[in-house]
Amino acid sequence: MTSISSALVVGGGIVGLVTARALALRGTRVVLLERKPAITDEGGIGIGMQSNAMNALGEIGLAQACVDNGVPVDKISVFAPNGSCLMSRPTERYCNSPWPGFTGISRSALHSILVDGARDSGVELIVGAEVVSVRQDGDGATAVLADGRLYSADLLVCADGIHSRVRAAVFPDRAKPVPLGEGVWRGLIEGLQLHDVSMMFGGPVGTIGYTPLQGDTYLYVVDKDSNAPARDEPEVAACLVERIGDVPGFPALLLPHLSHRPGDVTYRPLASVWLPAPWYVGRIVIIGDAAHAGPPTLAQGAAMGIEDGVVLAQCLEQASSLSASLDAFMQRRYERVTTIVDASITISHAQMEPGGQARMAEASKAAANTLAQPY
């Protein structure tokens, strides 16, 4: 018995699609509103999902498809700027996960799995649906679209990302994105597939790492914003090659295979968002990056949002009232997400600072201890 019978989900990204399916599988009538003319991925080249995210995807029946379309990874390595290996360890299977400790997958493949999963569960997917305002009363919540259409349901779930319009409407004086002074380069290494995950810290280029994809590899660099390419730079790939330069080790192996096609190398400034508790008001709840966003240093940004969607659906099913469901959701999510976001920001700053290894290690340990606990 769920505490709602209908839901609106705003945002067709990873978190919105996961949440929509999780709700629909529990008998909720779900409409998903996406402002773009098609539900496509705009989030980058690839993504690495640790076992906590896979556990949540397993609960809604999508983990196996991610493994089938991705690359399971059993080893993670850390390298010094001179190319020497400092440490290798197995990836973590949190909470005795049946899934790989880490799975690399292209963003397009993941998005296709999630779109199909939402559609197959009965979610109504509506594109070209730009939400300009929201309102609510004791009976429901309503999304007002730019073209005047109205959609109403028992609950409105805001999953429209770090620059959320719904968050700005509901909490106009809270949780604006805060620039971190850093950015991330993302690039496609074409035709070269590796089978582990590696990162290089402490050099003049910031953090360099890669995640394997089927047939390819996803290369990323977390760098200071002062090294960002110009906004209108047509040769972003060439800028990345110049930025990495002659760094030895795996960067030298990967760079000759970097795709120079438009869109295959991107740069995005990093920002954080933290919405203080509670993440809801009445019948509107904010989740994922719309409520809590940090840098990608722990590969947990999407994972925290995936957990949000699955836990929200569980709480709505288990409690007798909407307010009790949302209270239970906050009790399960707030402390866990706080630790992960704080750790990711600490690591992001520390990896750019001389002698920051101790702070990185402390934050990583705190995050690992938290992730080892059930969500």
GROMACS .gro file of C-alpha atoms in nm:
model
  375
    1MET     CA    1   0.000   0.000   0.000
    2THR     CA    2   0.167   0.322  -0.120
    3SER     CA    3   0.098   0.660   0.038
    4ILE     CA    4   0.038   0.813  -0.309
    5SER     CA    5  -0.136   0.695  -0.624
    6SER     CA    6   0.023   0.935  -0.873
    7ALA     CA    7   0.351   1.123  -0.916
    8LEU     CA    8   0.509   1.381  -1.144
    9VAL     CA    9   0.883   1.347  -1.198
   10VAL     CA   10   1.055   1.655  -1.340
   11GLY     CA   11   1.375   1.571  -1.528
   12GLY     CA   12   1.467   1.293  -1.769
   13GLY     CA   13   1.823   1.238  -1.652
   14ILE     CA   14   1.958   0.940  -1.461
   15VAL     CA   15   1.787   1.025  -1.133
   16GLY     CA   16   1.452   1.113  -1.284
   17LEU     CA   17   1.433   0.795  -1.491
   18VAL     CA   18   1.538   0.572  -1.200
   19THR     CA   19   1.286   0.736  -0.969
   20ALA     CA   20   1.005   0.712  -1.223
   21ARG     CA   21   1.062   0.337  -1.270
   22ALA     CA   22   1.100   0.273  -0.897
   23LEU     CA   23   0.766   0.444  -0.831
   24ALA     CA   24   0.585   0.280  -1.122
   25LEU     CA   25   0.697  -0.068  -1.019
   26ARG     CA   26   0.516  -0.010  -0.688
   27GLY     CA   27   0.187   0.071  -0.858
   28THR     CA   28   0.214   0.450  -0.875
   29ARG     CA   29   0.088   0.623  -1.190
   30VAL     CA   30   0.391   0.825  -1.305
   31VAL     CA   31   0.431   1.107  -1.558
   32LEU     CA   32   0.786   1.221  -1.634
   33LEU     CA   33   0.835   1.573  -1.773
   34GLU     CA   34   1.150   1.649  -1.975
   35ARG     CA   35   1.214   1.999  -2.107
   36LYS     CA   36   1.424   1.887  -2.409
   37PRO     CA   37   1.255   1.765  -2.729
   38ALA     CA   38   1.397   1.417  -2.668
   39ILE     CA   39   1.516   1.228  -2.363
   40THR     CA   40   1.886   1.201  -2.440
   41ASP     CA   41   2.203   1.207  -2.236
   42GLU     CA   42   2.395   1.532  -2.203
   43GLY     CA   43   2.610   1.430  -1.911
   44GLY     CA   44   2.938   1.327  -2.065
   45ILE     CA   45   3.121   1.038  -2.225
   46GLY     CA   46   3.107   0.760  -1.968
   47ILE     CA   47   3.031   0.686  -1.608
   48GLY     CA   48   3.160   0.452  -1.341
   49MET     CA   49   2.907   0.301  -1.104
   50GLN     CA   50   3.019   0.150  -0.777
   51SER     CA   51   2.838  -0.142  -0.619
   52ASN     CA   52   2.607   0.072  -0.403
   53ALA     CA   53   2.459   0.223  -0.718
   54MET     CA   54   2.437  -0.122  -0.875
   55ASN     CA   55   2.258  -0.253  -0.563
   56ALA     CA   56   1.993   0.017  -0.609
   57LEU     CA   57   1.963  -0.053  -0.981
   58GLY     CA   58   1.933  -0.422  -0.898
   59GLU     CA   59   1.628  -0.347  -0.684
   60ILE     CA   60   1.448  -0.208  -0.989
   61GLY     CA   61   1.574  -0.481  -1.223
   62LEU     CA   62   1.826  -0.282  -1.429
   63ALA     CA   63   2.167  -0.379  -1.289
   64GLN     CA   64   2.218  -0.680  -1.515
   65ALA     CA   65   2.156  -0.471  -1.826
   66CYS     CA   66   2.426  -0.229  -1.709
   67VAL     CA   67   2.672  -0.515  -1.661
   68ASP     CA   68   2.582  -0.657  -2.003
   69ASN     CA   69   2.637  -0.321  -2.172
   70GLY     CA   70   2.934  -0.215  -1.961
   71VAL     CA   71   3.269  -0.337  -1.833
   72PRO     CA   72   3.288  -0.495  -1.485
   73VAL     CA   73   3.602  -0.381  -1.302
   74ASP     CA   74   3.772  -0.575  -1.021
   75LYS     CA   75   4.082  -0.359  -0.967
   76ILE     CA   76   4.151   0.007  -0.900
   77SER     CA   77   4.503   0.158  -0.909
   78VAL     CA   78   4.656   0.488  -0.804
   79PHE     CA   79   4.962   0.628  -0.979
   80ALA     CA   80   5.221   0.894  -0.900
   81PRO     CA   81   5.285   1.178  -1.148
   82ASN     CA   82   5.597   0.997  -1.271
   83GLY     CA   83   5.384   0.705  -1.387
   84SER     CA   84   5.477   0.462  -1.109
   85CYS     CA   85   5.199   0.263  -0.939
   86LEU     CA   86   5.149   0.358  -0.575
   87MET     CA   87   4.867   0.119  -0.492
   88SER     CA   88   4.631  -0.137  -0.642
   89ARG     CA   89   4.335  -0.291  -0.463
   90PRO     CA   90   4.015  -0.479  -0.543
   91THR     CA   91   3.702  -0.274  -0.600
   92GLU     CA   92   3.456  -0.280  -0.310
   93ARG     CA   93   3.139  -0.490  -0.314
   94TYR     CA   94   2.943  -0.292  -0.058
   95CYS     CA   95   2.689  -0.476   0.160
   96ASN     CA   96   2.787  -0.812   0.007
   97SER     CA   97   2.677  -0.687  -0.332
   98PRO     CA   98   2.613  -0.951  -0.599
   99TRP     CA   99   2.725  -0.694  -0.856
  100PRO     CA  100   3.078  -0.592  -0.958
  101GLY     CA  101   3.251  -0.345  -0.731
  102PHE     CA  102   3.269  -0.104  -1.024
  103THR     CA  103   3.105  -0.102  -1.366
  104GLY     CA  104   3.209   0.129  -1.647
  105ILE     CA  105   2.944   0.213  -1.906
  106SER     CA  106   2.892   0.478  -2.173
  107ARG     CA  107   2.644   0.747  -2.082
  108SER     CA  108   2.444   0.679  -2.398
  109ALA     CA  109   2.413   0.307  -2.315
  110LEU     CA  110   2.308   0.381  -1.956
  111HIS     CA  111   2.051   0.637  -2.068
  112SER     CA  112   1.903   0.393  -2.319
  113ILE     CA  113   1.866   0.131  -2.043
  114LEU     CA  114   1.697   0.379  -1.812
  115VAL     CA  115   1.460   0.518  -2.076
  116ASP     CA  116   1.354   0.166  -2.177
  117GLY     CA  117   1.317   0.074  -1.809
  118ALA     CA  118   1.091   0.370  -1.738
  119ARG     CA  119   0.879   0.309  -2.047
  120ASP     CA  120   0.849  -0.066  -1.983
  121SER     CA  121   0.724  -0.002  -1.628
  122GLY     CA  122   0.439   0.213  -1.757
  123VAL     CA  123   0.585   0.562  -1.704
  124GLU     CA  124   0.437   0.824  -1.937
  125LEU     CA  125   0.732   1.014  -2.087
  126ILE     CA  126   0.651   1.367  -2.204
  127VAL     CA  127   0.917   1.572  -2.386
  128GLY     CA  128   0.920   1.940  -2.471
  129ALA     CA  129   0.776   1.994  -2.124
  130GLU     CA  130   0.948   2.300  -1.979
  131VAL     CA  131   0.833   2.354  -1.621
  132VAL     CA  132   0.819   2.725  -1.541
  133SER     CA  133   0.641   2.713  -1.206
  134VAL     CA  134   0.491   2.475  -0.955
  135ARG     CA  135   0.206   2.504  -0.709
  136GLN     CA  136   0.040   2.281  -0.455
  137ASP     CA  137  -0.248   2.246  -0.215
  138GLY     CA  138  -0.378   1.980   0.020
  139ASP     CA  139  -0.491   1.760  -0.267
  140GLY     CA  140  -0.187   1.759  -0.494
  141ALA     CA  141   0.100   1.936  -0.672
  142THR     CA  142   0.087   2.093  -1.018
  143ALA     CA  143   0.359   2.166  -1.273
  144VAL     CA  144   0.291   2.462  -1.503
  145LEU     CA  145   0.461   2.435  -1.842
  146ALA     CA  146   0.588   2.717  -2.062
  147ASP     CA  147   0.315   2.646  -2.317
  148GLY     CA  148   0.042   2.666  -2.055
  149ARG     CA  149  -0.017   2.294  -2.004
  150LEU     CA  150  -0.078   2.176  -1.649
  151TYR     CA  151   0.009   1.838  -1.497
  152SER     CA  152  -0.100   1.741  -1.147
  153ALA     CA  153  -0.036   1.447  -0.915
  154ASP     CA  154  -0.026   1.352  -0.548
  155LEU     CA  155   0.350   1.417  -0.537
  156LEU     CA  156   0.595   1.616  -0.750
  157VAL     CA  157   0.953   1.486  -0.752
  158CYS     CA  158   1.214   1.738  -0.865
  159ALA     CA  159   1.508   1.564  -1.034
  160ASP     CA  160   1.612   1.832  -1.281
  161GLY     CA  161   1.977   1.863  -1.183
  162ILE     CA  162   2.219   2.109  -1.031
  163HIS     CA  163   2.063   2.410  -1.204
  164SER     CA  164   1.713   2.302  -1.105
  165ARG     CA  165   1.433   2.539  -1.196
  166VAL     CA  166   1.196   2.368  -0.956
  167ARG     CA  167   1.438   2.411  -0.665
  168ALA     CA  168   1.471   2.779  -0.754
  169ALA     CA  169   1.093   2.812  -0.749
  170VAL     CA  170   1.037   2.622  -0.425
  171PHE     CA  171   1.346   2.739  -0.234
  172PRO     CA  172   1.435   3.071  -0.406
  173ASP     CA  173   1.679   3.182  -0.136
  174ARG     CA  174   1.854   2.850  -0.078
  175ALA     CA  175   2.098   2.615  -0.241
  176LYS     CA  176   2.223   2.813  -0.537
  177PRO     CA  177   2.518   2.639  -0.707
  178VAL     CA  178   2.854   2.738  -0.556
  179PRO     CA  179   3.152   2.737  -0.799
  180LEU     CA  180   3.436   2.515  -0.677
  181GLY     CA  181   3.711   2.686  -0.877
  182GLU     CA  182   3.772   2.362  -1.064
  183GLY     CA  183   3.645   2.193  -1.375
  184VAL     CA  184   3.640   1.854  -1.543
  185TRP     CA  185   3.761   1.757  -1.888
  186ARG     CA  186   3.593   1.448  -2.034
  187GLY     CA  187   3.721   1.270  -2.341
  188LEU     CA  188   3.656   0.959  -2.548
  189ILE     CA  189   3.953   0.729  -2.600
  190GLU     CA  190   3.841   0.554  -2.915
  191GLY     CA  191   3.901   0.187  -2.991
  192LEU     CA  192   4.111   0.117  -2.681
  193GLN     CA  193   3.938  -0.071  -2.402
  194LEU     CA  194   4.109  -0.131  -2.069
  195HIS     CA  195   3.982  -0.352  -1.788
  196ASP     CA  196   4.069  -0.163  -1.470
  197VAL     CA  197   4.021   0.183  -1.320
  198SER     CA  198   4.322   0.408  -1.263
  199MET     CA  199   4.383   0.755  -1.125
  200MET     CA  200   4.688   0.979  -1.103
  201PHE     CA  201   4.708   1.241  -0.828
  202GLY     CA  202   4.949   1.514  -0.734
  203GLY     CA  203   5.089   1.628  -1.067
  204PRO     CA  204   5.071   1.969  -1.234
  205VAL     CA  205   4.764   1.864  -1.435
  206GLY     CA  206   4.539   1.788  -1.140
  207THR     CA  207   4.377   1.446  -1.126
  208ILE     CA  208   4.382   1.222  -1.434
  209GLY     CA  209   4.180   0.902  -1.450
  210TYR     CA  210   4.003   0.660  -1.677
  211THR     CA  211   3.706   0.425  -1.678
  212PRO     CA  212   3.672   0.141  -1.931
  213LEU     CA  213   3.375   0.129  -2.169
  214GLN     CA  214   3.282  -0.143  -2.412
  215GLY     CA  215   3.531  -0.100  -2.695
  216ASP     CA  216   3.651   0.241  -2.572
  217THR     CA  217   3.775   0.422  -2.261
  218TYR     CA  218   3.651   0.732  -2.081
  219LEU     CA  219   3.931   0.972  -1.986
  220TYR     CA  220   3.874   1.252  -1.735
  221VAL     CA  221   4.086   1.529  -1.586
  222VAL     CA  222   3.984   1.736  -1.283
  223ASP     CA  223   4.169   2.064  -1.318
  224LYS     CA  224   4.175   2.419  -1.185
  225ASP     CA  225   3.932   2.652  -1.359
  226SER     CA  226   4.221   2.881  -1.443
  227ASN     CA  227   4.326   2.624  -1.703
  228ALA     CA  228   3.984   2.605  -1.867
  229PRO     CA  229   3.959   2.641  -2.245
  230ALA     CA  230   3.790   2.948  -2.386
  231ARG     CA  231   3.411   2.918  -2.403
  232ASP     CA  232   3.419   2.940  -2.783
  233GLU     CA  233   3.729   2.720  -2.826
  234PRO     CA  234   3.664   2.494  -3.130
  235GLU     CA  235   3.953   2.257  -3.059
  236VAL     CA  236   3.882   2.141  -2.706
  237ALA     CA  237   4.052   1.807  -2.773
  238ALA     CA  238   4.373   1.982  -2.876
  239CYS     CA  239   4.356   2.190  -2.558
  240LEU     CA  240   4.330   1.873  -2.350
  241VAL     CA  241   4.627   1.714  -2.529
  242GLU     CA  242   4.830   2.028  -2.461
  243ARG     CA  243   4.716   2.038  -2.098
  244ILE     CA  244   4.821   1.677  -2.028
  245GLY     CA  245   5.141   1.718  -2.225
  246ASP     CA  246   5.407   1.455  -2.174
  247VAL     CA  247   5.279   1.310  -1.845
  248PRO     CA  248   5.416   0.953  -1.840
  249GLY     CA  249   5.232   0.629  -1.770
  250PHE     CA  250   4.874   0.564  -1.871
  251PRO     CA  251   4.808   0.923  -1.998
  252ALA     CA  252   5.079   0.871  -2.259
  253LEU     CA  253   4.913   0.542  -2.359
  254LEU     CA  254   4.567   0.694  -2.393
  255LEU     CA  255   4.625   1.034  -2.555
  256PRO     CA  256   4.715   0.905  -2.906
  257HIS     CA  257   4.367   0.750  -2.918
  258LEU     CA  258   4.176   1.062  -2.808
  259SER     CA  259   3.886   1.138  -3.041
  260HIS     CA  260   3.890   1.486  -3.191
  261ARG     CA  261   3.532   1.474  -3.317
  262PRO     CA  262   3.309   1.759  -3.195
  263GLY     CA  263   3.143   1.663  -2.868
  264ASP     CA  264   3.383   1.380  -2.786
  265VAL     CA  265   3.589   1.607  -2.559
  266THR     CA  266   3.417   1.850  -2.325
  267TYR     CA  267   3.500   2.081  -2.037
  268ARG     CA  268   3.259   2.178  -1.762
  269PRO     CA  269   3.318   2.400  -1.456
  270LEU     CA  270   3.236   2.225  -1.129
  271ALA     CA  271   2.996   2.356  -0.868
  272SER     CA  272   2.830   2.220  -0.556
  273VAL     CA  273   2.476   2.243  -0.422
  274TRP     CA  274   2.360   2.165  -0.073
  275LEU     CA  275   1.995   2.203   0.020
  276PRO     CA  276   1.955   2.200   0.400
  277ALA     CA  277   1.700   1.960   0.544
  278PRO     CA  278   1.426   1.901   0.471
  279TRP     CA  279   1.446   1.855   0.093
  280TYR     CA  280   1.070   1.878   0.065
  281VAL     CA  281   0.785   2.114   0.131
  282GLY     CA  282   0.433   1.977   0.132
  283ARG     CA  283   0.392   1.762  -0.178
  284ILE     CA  284   0.715   1.863  -0.356
  285VAL     CA  285   1.044   1.682  -0.289
  286ILE     CA  286   1.388   1.765  -0.430
  287ILE     CA  287   1.635   1.480  -0.495
  288GLY     CA  288   1.963   1.402  -0.670
  289ASP     CA  289   2.186   1.686  -0.790
  290ALA     CA  290   1.896   1.926  -0.750
  291ALA     CA  291   1.932   1.880  -0.372
  292HIS     CA  292   2.294   1.776  -0.329
  293ALA     CA  293   2.569   1.803  -0.589
  294GLY     CA  294   2.943   1.772  -0.551
  295PRO     CA  295   3.246   1.711  -0.771
  296PRO     CA  296   3.298   1.367  -0.931
  297THR     CA  297   3.597   1.277  -0.714
  298LEU     CA  298   3.429   0.976  -0.550
  299ALA     CA  299   3.226   0.862  -0.854
  300GLN     CA  300   2.919   0.894  -0.629
  301GLY     CA  301   2.721   1.186  -0.771
  302ALA     CA  302   2.485   0.980  -0.984
  303ALA     CA  303   2.497   0.697  -0.729
  304MET     CA  304   2.359   0.918  -0.452
  305GLY     CA  305   2.075   1.024  -0.681
  306ILE     CA  306   2.003   0.666  -0.785
  307GLU     CA  307   1.983   0.570  -0.418
  308ASP     CA  308   1.753   0.868  -0.357
  309GLY     CA  309   1.504   0.748  -0.615
  310VAL     CA  310   1.493   0.390  -0.492
  311VAL     CA  311   1.473   0.487  -0.124
  312LEU     CA  312   1.199   0.743  -0.193
  313ALA     CA  313   0.988   0.475  -0.361
  314GLN     CA  314   1.046   0.239  -0.068
  315CYS     CA  315   0.946   0.501   0.188
  316LEU     CA  316   0.632   0.594  -0.003
  317GLU     CA  317   0.530   0.229  -0.007
  318GLN     CA  318   0.606   0.160   0.358
  319ALA     CA  319   0.449   0.461   0.533
  320SER     CA  320   0.078   0.528   0.570
  321SER     CA  321   0.093   0.901   0.489
  322LEU     CA  322   0.288   1.123   0.255
  323SER     CA  323   0.437   1.333   0.535
  324ALA     CA  324   0.552   1.021   0.720
  325SER     CA  325   0.703   0.886   0.397
  326LEU     CA  326   0.902   1.203   0.332
  327ASP     CA  327   1.018   1.221   0.694
  328ALA     CA  328   1.142   0.861   0.668
  329PHE     CA  329   1.315   0.946   0.340
  330MET     CA  330   1.507   1.231   0.502
  331GLN     CA  331   1.607   1.015   0.799
  332ARG     CA  332   1.756   0.757   0.565
  333ARG     CA  333   1.925   0.995   0.324
  334TYR     CA  334   2.045   1.314   0.492
  335GLU     CA  335   2.340   1.197   0.699
  336ARG     CA  336   2.462   0.950   0.438
  337VAL     CA  337   2.456   1.203   0.155
  338THR     CA  338   2.609   1.474   0.373
  339THR     CA  339   2.914   1.257   0.441
  340ILE     CA  340   2.962   1.166   0.074
  341VAL     CA  341   2.922   1.520  -0.061
  342ASP     CA  342   3.148   1.669   0.208
  343ALA     CA  343   3.413   1.405   0.135
  344SER     CA  344   3.396   1.463  -0.240
  345ILE     CA  345   3.447   1.838  -0.196
  346THR     CA  346   3.733   1.785   0.050
  347ILE     CA  347   3.908   1.548  -0.190
  348SER     CA  348   3.849   1.780  -0.485
  349HIS     CA  349   4.024   2.068  -0.310
  350ALA     CA  350   4.294   1.860  -0.140
  351GLN     CA  351   4.408   1.694  -0.462
  352MET     CA  352   4.495   2.040  -0.597
  353GLU     CA  353   4.699   2.136  -0.292
  354PRO     CA  354   5.059   2.040  -0.207
  355GLY     CA  355   5.057   1.793   0.080
  356GLY     CA  356   4.685   1.728   0.051
  357GLN     CA  357   4.723   1.349   0.056
  358ALA     CA  358   4.643   1.320   0.429
  359ARG     CA  359   4.316   1.511   0.391
  360MET     CA  360   4.227   1.301   0.089
  361ALA     CA  361   4.293   0.979   0.278
  362GLU     CA  362   4.084   1.088   0.576
  363ALA     CA  363   3.790   1.192   0.356
  364SER     CA  364   3.813   0.873   0.149
  365LYS     CA  365   3.804   0.662   0.465
  366ALA     CA  366   3.496   0.845   0.593
  367ALA     CA  367   3.322   0.793   0.259
  368ALA     CA  368   3.415   0.423   0.244
  369ASN     CA  369   3.281   0.366   0.596
  370THR     CA  370   2.953   0.528   0.500
  371LEU     CA  371   2.917   0.342   0.171
  372ALA     CA  372   2.974   0.013   0.350
  373GLN     CA  373   2.645   0.071   0.533
  374PRO     CA  374   2.306  -0.009   0.373
  375TYR     CA  375   2.133   0.285   0.212
   0.00000   0.00000   0.00000
